[in-house]
PDB file of C-alpha atoms in Angstrom:
ATOM      1  CA  UNK A   1      -1.916  17.657  -5.878  1.00 42.00           C
ATOM      2  CA  UNK A   2      -2.830  14.062  -5.020  1.00 40.00           C
ATOM      3  CA  UNK A   3      -4.684  12.126  -6.266  1.00 41.00           C
ATOM      4  CA  UNK A   4      -7.112  10.916  -8.068  1.00 44.00           C
ATOM      5  CA  UNK A   5      -6.882   7.341  -6.906  1.00 44.00           C
ATOM      6  CA  UNK A   6      -7.494   4.417  -9.233  1.00 48.00           C
ATOM      7  CA  UNK A   7     -10.785   3.860 -10.972  1.00 55.00           C
ATOM      8  CA  UNK A   8     -12.502   2.114  -8.075  1.00 62.00           C
ATOM      9  CA  UNK A   9     -11.402   3.770  -4.819  1.00 68.00           C
ATOM     10  CA  UNK A  10     -11.834   7.340  -3.562  1.00 74.00           C
ATOM     11  CA  UNK A  11      -8.883   9.622  -2.829  1.00 76.00           C
ATOM     12  CA  UNK A  12      -8.943   8.943   0.898  1.00 78.00           C
ATOM     13  CA  UNK A  13      -6.951   5.791   0.129  1.00 77.00           C
ATOM     14  CA  UNK A  14      -3.911   8.093   0.119  1.00 81.00           C
ATOM     15  CA  UNK A  15      -4.410   8.698   3.848  1.00 82.00           C
ATOM     16  CA  UNK A  16      -5.564   5.197   4.639  1.00 75.00           C
ATOM     17  CA  UNK A  17      -4.832   3.516   7.963  1.00 74.00           C
ATOM     18  CA  UNK A  18      -4.535   0.238   6.020  1.00 73.00           C
ATOM     19  CA  UNK A  19      -0.796   0.648   5.518  1.00 77.00           C
ATOM     20  CA  UNK A  20       2.151   1.620   7.684  1.00 83.00           C
ATOM     21  CA  UNK A  21       3.157   5.230   8.186  1.00 88.00           C
ATOM     22  CA  UNK A  22       4.115   7.526   6.620  1.00 91.00           C
ATOM     23  CA  UNK A  23       0.878   8.105   4.713  1.00 89.00           C
ATOM     24  CA  UNK A  24       1.263   9.980   1.442  1.00 89.00           C
ATOM     25  CA  UNK A  25      -1.416  12.663   1.782  1.00 88.00           C
ATOM     26  CA  UNK A  26      -0.475  14.139   5.191  1.00 91.00           C
ATOM     27  CA  UNK A  27       3.261  13.864   4.497  1.00 93.00           C
ATOM     28  CA  UNK A  28       3.065  15.779   1.210  1.00 92.00           C
ATOM     29  CA  UNK A  29       0.735  18.305   2.911  1.00 92.00           C
ATOM     30  CA  UNK A  30       3.601  19.219   5.244  1.00 94.00           C
ATOM     31  CA  UNK A  31       5.407  20.682   2.225  1.00 91.00           C
ATOM     32  CA  UNK A  32       2.701  21.981  -0.092  1.00 89.00           C
ATOM     33  CA  UNK A  33      -1.038  22.437  -0.464  1.00 87.00           C
ATOM     34  CA  UNK A  34      -2.807  19.256  -1.511  1.00 86.00           C
ATOM     35  CA  UNK A  35      -6.301  18.318  -2.516  1.00 82.00           C
ATOM     36  CA  UNK A  36      -7.949  15.128  -3.632  1.00 80.00           C
ATOM     37  CA  UNK A  37     -10.476  14.508  -6.339  1.00 76.00           C
ATOM     38  CA  UNK A  38     -12.960  11.676  -6.005  1.00 74.00           C
ATOM     39  CA  UNK A  39     -14.482  10.611  -9.256  1.00 70.00           C
ATOM     40  CA  UNK A  40     -18.175   9.879  -8.894  1.00 68.00           C
ATOM     41  CA  UNK A  41     -18.933   6.236  -8.247  1.00 69.00           C
ATOM     42  CA  UNK A  42     -15.756   5.461  -6.337  1.00 75.00           C
ATOM     43  CA  UNK A  43     -15.857   3.774  -2.939  1.00 74.00           C
ATOM     44  CA  UNK A  44     -14.502   5.407   0.221  1.00 74.00           C
ATOM     45  CA  UNK A  45     -11.414   3.733   1.706  1.00 70.00           C
ATOM     46  CA  UNK A  46     -12.742   3.916   5.233  1.00 69.00           C
ATOM     47  CA  UNK A  47     -14.237   1.351   7.547  1.00 70.00           C
ATOM     48  CA  UNK A  48     -17.653   0.488   6.161  1.00 71.00           C
ATOM     49  CA  UNK A  49     -16.844   1.956   2.731  1.00 70.00           C
ATOM     50  CA  UNK A  50     -19.500   4.298   1.414  1.00 73.00           C
ATOM     51  CA  UNK A  51     -19.874   6.391  -1.698  1.00 73.00           C
ATOM     52  CA  UNK A  52     -17.472   9.068  -2.864  1.00 72.00           C
ATOM     53  CA  UNK A  53     -18.018  12.665  -1.842  1.00 71.00           C
ATOM     54  CA  UNK A  54     -18.487  13.753  -5.470  1.00 71.00           C
ATOM     55  CA  UNK A  55     -21.838  14.602  -6.975  1.00 71.00           C
ATOM     56  CA  UNK A  56     -23.360  11.610  -8.787  1.00 73.00           C
ATOM     57  CA  UNK A  57     -23.072  11.533 -12.575  1.00 75.00           C
ATOM     58  CA  UNK A  58     -24.284   8.983 -15.126  1.00 77.00           C
ATOM     59  CA  UNK A  59     -22.045   5.917 -15.198  1.00 72.00           C
ATOM     60  CA  UNK A  60     -19.848   4.696 -16.679  1.00 76.00           C
ATOM     61  CA  UNK A  61     -17.666   7.746 -17.124  1.00 73.00           C
ATOM     62  CA  UNK A  62     -15.070   8.033 -19.878  1.00 76.00           C
ATOM     63  CA  UNK A  63     -11.513   9.285 -20.043  1.00 72.00           C
ATOM     64  CA  UNK A  64     -12.828  12.336 -21.924  1.00 81.00           C
ATOM     65  CA  UNK A  65     -15.183  13.006 -18.991  1.00 82.00           C
ATOM     66  CA  UNK A  66     -12.222  12.817 -16.624  1.00 77.00           C
ATOM     67  CA  UNK A  67     -10.201  15.246 -18.743  1.00 81.00           C
ATOM     68  CA  UNK A  68     -13.088  17.738 -18.810  1.00 86.00           C
ATOM     69  CA  UNK A  69     -13.535  17.468 -15.046  1.00 81.00           C
ATOM     70  CA  UNK A  70      -9.805  17.902 -14.447  1.00 81.00           C
ATOM     71  CA  UNK A  71      -9.736  21.023 -16.642  1.00 85.00           C
ATOM     72  CA  UNK A  72     -12.645  22.455 -14.668  1.00 86.00           C
ATOM     73  CA  UNK A  73     -10.979  21.581 -11.366  1.00 82.00           C
ATOM     74  CA  UNK A  74      -7.570  23.055 -12.188  1.00 83.00           C
ATOM     75  CA  UNK A  75      -9.184  26.119 -13.767  1.00 85.00           C
ATOM     76  CA  UNK A  76     -11.081  26.995 -10.593  1.00 82.00           C
ATOM     77  CA  UNK A  77     -10.119  30.423  -9.192  1.00 81.00           C
ATOM     78  CA  UNK A  78      -8.880  28.968  -5.884  1.00 82.00           C
ATOM     79  CA  UNK A  79      -6.365  26.679  -7.661  1.00 80.00           C
ATOM     80  CA  UNK A  80      -3.182  28.633  -8.351  1.00 78.00           C
ATOM     81  CA  UNK A  81      -0.531  27.704 -10.924  1.00 74.00           C
ATOM     82  CA  UNK A  82       1.640  25.741 -11.056  1.00 79.00           C
ATOM     83  CA  UNK A  83      -0.135  22.467 -10.314  1.00 79.00           C
ATOM     84  CA  UNK A  84       1.545  19.088  -9.838  1.00 79.00           C
ATOM     85  CA  UNK A  85      -0.805  16.264 -10.773  1.00 78.00           C
ATOM     86  CA  UNK A  86      -0.452  12.836  -9.223  1.00 79.00           C
ATOM     87  CA  UNK A  87      -2.599  10.105 -10.677  1.00 71.00           C
ATOM     88  CA  UNK A  88      -2.838   6.497  -9.601  1.00 67.00           C
ATOM     89  CA  UNK A  89      -3.692   3.887 -12.183  1.00 63.00           C
ATOM     90  CA  UNK A  90      -5.841   6.253 -14.269  1.00 56.00           C
ATOM     91  CA  UNK A  91      -3.733   9.247 -15.340  1.00 55.00           C
ATOM     92  CA  UNK A  92      -1.234  11.782 -14.060  1.00 44.00           C
ATOM     93  CA  UNK A  93       2.121  13.433 -14.292  1.00 57.00           C
ATOM     94  CA  UNK A  94       3.513  11.578 -11.313  1.00 66.00           C
ATOM     95  CA  UNK A  95       2.258   8.228 -12.494  1.00 64.00           C
ATOM     96  CA  UNK A  96       1.749   5.708  -9.715  1.00 65.00           C
ATOM     97  CA  UNK A  97       1.418   2.165 -11.050  1.00 61.00           C
ATOM     98  CA  UNK A  98      -0.042   3.548 -14.259  1.00 61.00           C
ATOM     99  CA  UNK A  99       0.305   0.463 -16.426  1.00 60.00           C
ATOM    100  CA  UNK A 100      -1.939  -2.549 -16.576  1.00 60.00           C
ATOM    101  CA  UNK A 101      -0.188  -5.656 -15.172  1.00 62.00           C
ATOM    102  CA  UNK A 102       0.108  -7.270 -18.604  1.00 62.00           C
ATOM    103  CA  UNK A 103       1.951  -4.190 -19.924  1.00 62.00           C
ATOM    104  CA  UNK A 104       4.376  -3.566 -17.049  1.00 62.00           C
ATOM    105  CA  UNK A 105       7.167  -5.906 -18.110  1.00 63.00           C
ATOM    106  CA  UNK A 106       7.270  -4.767 -21.717  1.00 62.00           C
ATOM    107  CA  UNK A 107       6.365  -1.103 -21.316  1.00 62.00           C
ATOM    108  CA  UNK A 108       7.990   0.191 -18.089  1.00 61.00           C
ATOM    109  CA  UNK A 109      11.828   0.911 -18.833  1.00 67.00           C
ATOM    110  CA  UNK A 110      10.238   2.071 -22.761  1.00 69.00           C
ATOM    111  CA  UNK A 111       7.684   4.394 -20.980  1.00 66.00           C
ATOM    112  CA  UNK A 112      10.448   6.293 -19.219  1.00 65.00           C
ATOM    113  CA  UNK A 113      12.171   6.971 -22.549  1.00 71.00           C
ATOM    114  CA  UNK A 114       9.093   8.765 -23.913  1.00 69.00           C
ATOM    115  CA  UNK A 115       9.854  11.881 -21.876  1.00 66.00           C
ATOM    116  CA  UNK A 116      13.334  13.406 -21.751  1.00 69.00           C
ATOM    117  CA  UNK A 117      14.894  13.079 -18.306  1.00 69.00           C
ATOM    118  CA  UNK A 118      11.900  11.194 -16.871  1.00 70.00           C
ATOM    119  CA  UNK A 119      12.630   9.228 -13.748  1.00 74.00           C
ATOM    120  CA  UNK A 120      11.342   5.680 -13.279  1.00 73.00           C
ATOM    121  CA  UNK A 121      11.110   4.613  -9.636  1.00 77.00           C
ATOM    122  CA  UNK A 122      10.430   0.971  -8.859  1.00 75.00           C
ATOM    123  CA  UNK A 123       8.398   0.440  -5.710  1.00 77.00           C
ATOM    124  CA  UNK A 124       8.115  -2.873  -3.939  1.00 76.00           C
ATOM    125  CA  UNK A 125       4.396  -3.259  -3.614  1.00 79.00           C
ATOM    126  CA  UNK A 126       1.129  -4.378  -5.070  1.00 77.00           C
ATOM    127  CA  UNK A 127      -1.195  -2.056  -6.998  1.00 76.00           C
ATOM    128  CA  UNK A 128      -1.853   0.294  -4.059  1.00 81.00           C
ATOM    129  CA  UNK A 129       1.640   1.730  -3.981  1.00 84.00           C
ATOM    130  CA  UNK A 130       0.504   4.678  -1.866  1.00 84.00           C
ATOM    131  CA  UNK A 131      -0.097   2.215   0.975  1.00 85.00           C
ATOM    132  CA  UNK A 132       2.567  -0.435   0.352  1.00 87.00           C
ATOM    133  CA  UNK A 133       5.502   1.890  -0.378  1.00 88.00           C
ATOM    134  CA  UNK A 134       4.418   5.401   0.605  1.00 89.00           C
ATOM    135  CA  UNK A 135       8.012   6.708   0.924  1.00 91.00           C
ATOM    136  CA  UNK A 136       8.629   6.006  -2.781  1.00 89.00           C
ATOM    137  CA  UNK A 137       5.492   7.932  -3.762  1.00 87.00           C
ATOM    138  CA  UNK A 138       6.227  10.785  -1.353  1.00 92.00           C
ATOM    139  CA  UNK A 139       9.759  11.074  -2.720  1.00 91.00           C
ATOM    140  CA  UNK A 140       8.551  11.221  -6.336  1.00 88.00           C
ATOM    141  CA  UNK A 141       5.976  13.898  -5.502  1.00 89.00           C
ATOM    142  CA  UNK A 142       8.518  15.921  -3.513  1.00 90.00           C
ATOM    143  CA  UNK A 143      10.964  15.781  -6.446  1.00 88.00           C
ATOM    144  CA  UNK A 144       8.371  17.175  -8.855  1.00 85.00           C
ATOM    145  CA  UNK A 145       7.191  19.858  -6.406  1.00 87.00           C
ATOM    146  CA  UNK A 146      10.809  20.934  -5.848  1.00 88.00           C
ATOM    147  CA  UNK A 147      11.419  21.061  -9.611  1.00 84.00           C
ATOM    148  CA  UNK A 148       8.333  23.206 -10.176  1.00 81.00           C
ATOM    149  CA  UNK A 149       9.228  25.568  -7.367  1.00 84.00           C
ATOM    150  CA  UNK A 150      12.780  25.799  -8.691  1.00 85.00           C
ATOM    151  CA  UNK A 151      11.610  26.630 -12.205  1.00 80.00           C
ATOM    152  CA  UNK A 152      13.037  23.389 -13.611  1.00 74.00           C
ATOM    153  CA  UNK A 153      11.266  21.267 -16.196  1.00 66.00           C
ATOM    154  CA  UNK A 154      12.658  18.010 -14.825  1.00 65.00           C
ATOM    155  CA  UNK A 155      12.911  16.584 -11.335  1.00 62.00           C
TER     156      UNK A 155
END
């Protein structure tokens, strides 16, 4: 279920023409149902930009606001269990570049040890991994989707 994107860009970044193919969103959609969540106040990743498609809310929002919104989203009747969450920069279960730059060197390898059998994939990119190294992101999402469908707790 990609994304949300990072704090400043809407979810359409995951299907952006800015990077080479494959693009994450349509490739994952070949295998499973996907949807994107644009937090209010984010900018569209399309020519000319524009505001997110979400209803406006008072800014700034907090992490607690995001958690409440995510609970409401995943609890909607049209969203069936199980759900695979993919978050870029902000939060998620497939974490895409989830650490601040100053924490990456000291916290990466350690982060992977916090969860039994977690997999740490190193992509060769800048912060927008979904554009710079889409195959790495697609592979990580596919692994988690396959694990969920197979009834496994690890990819």
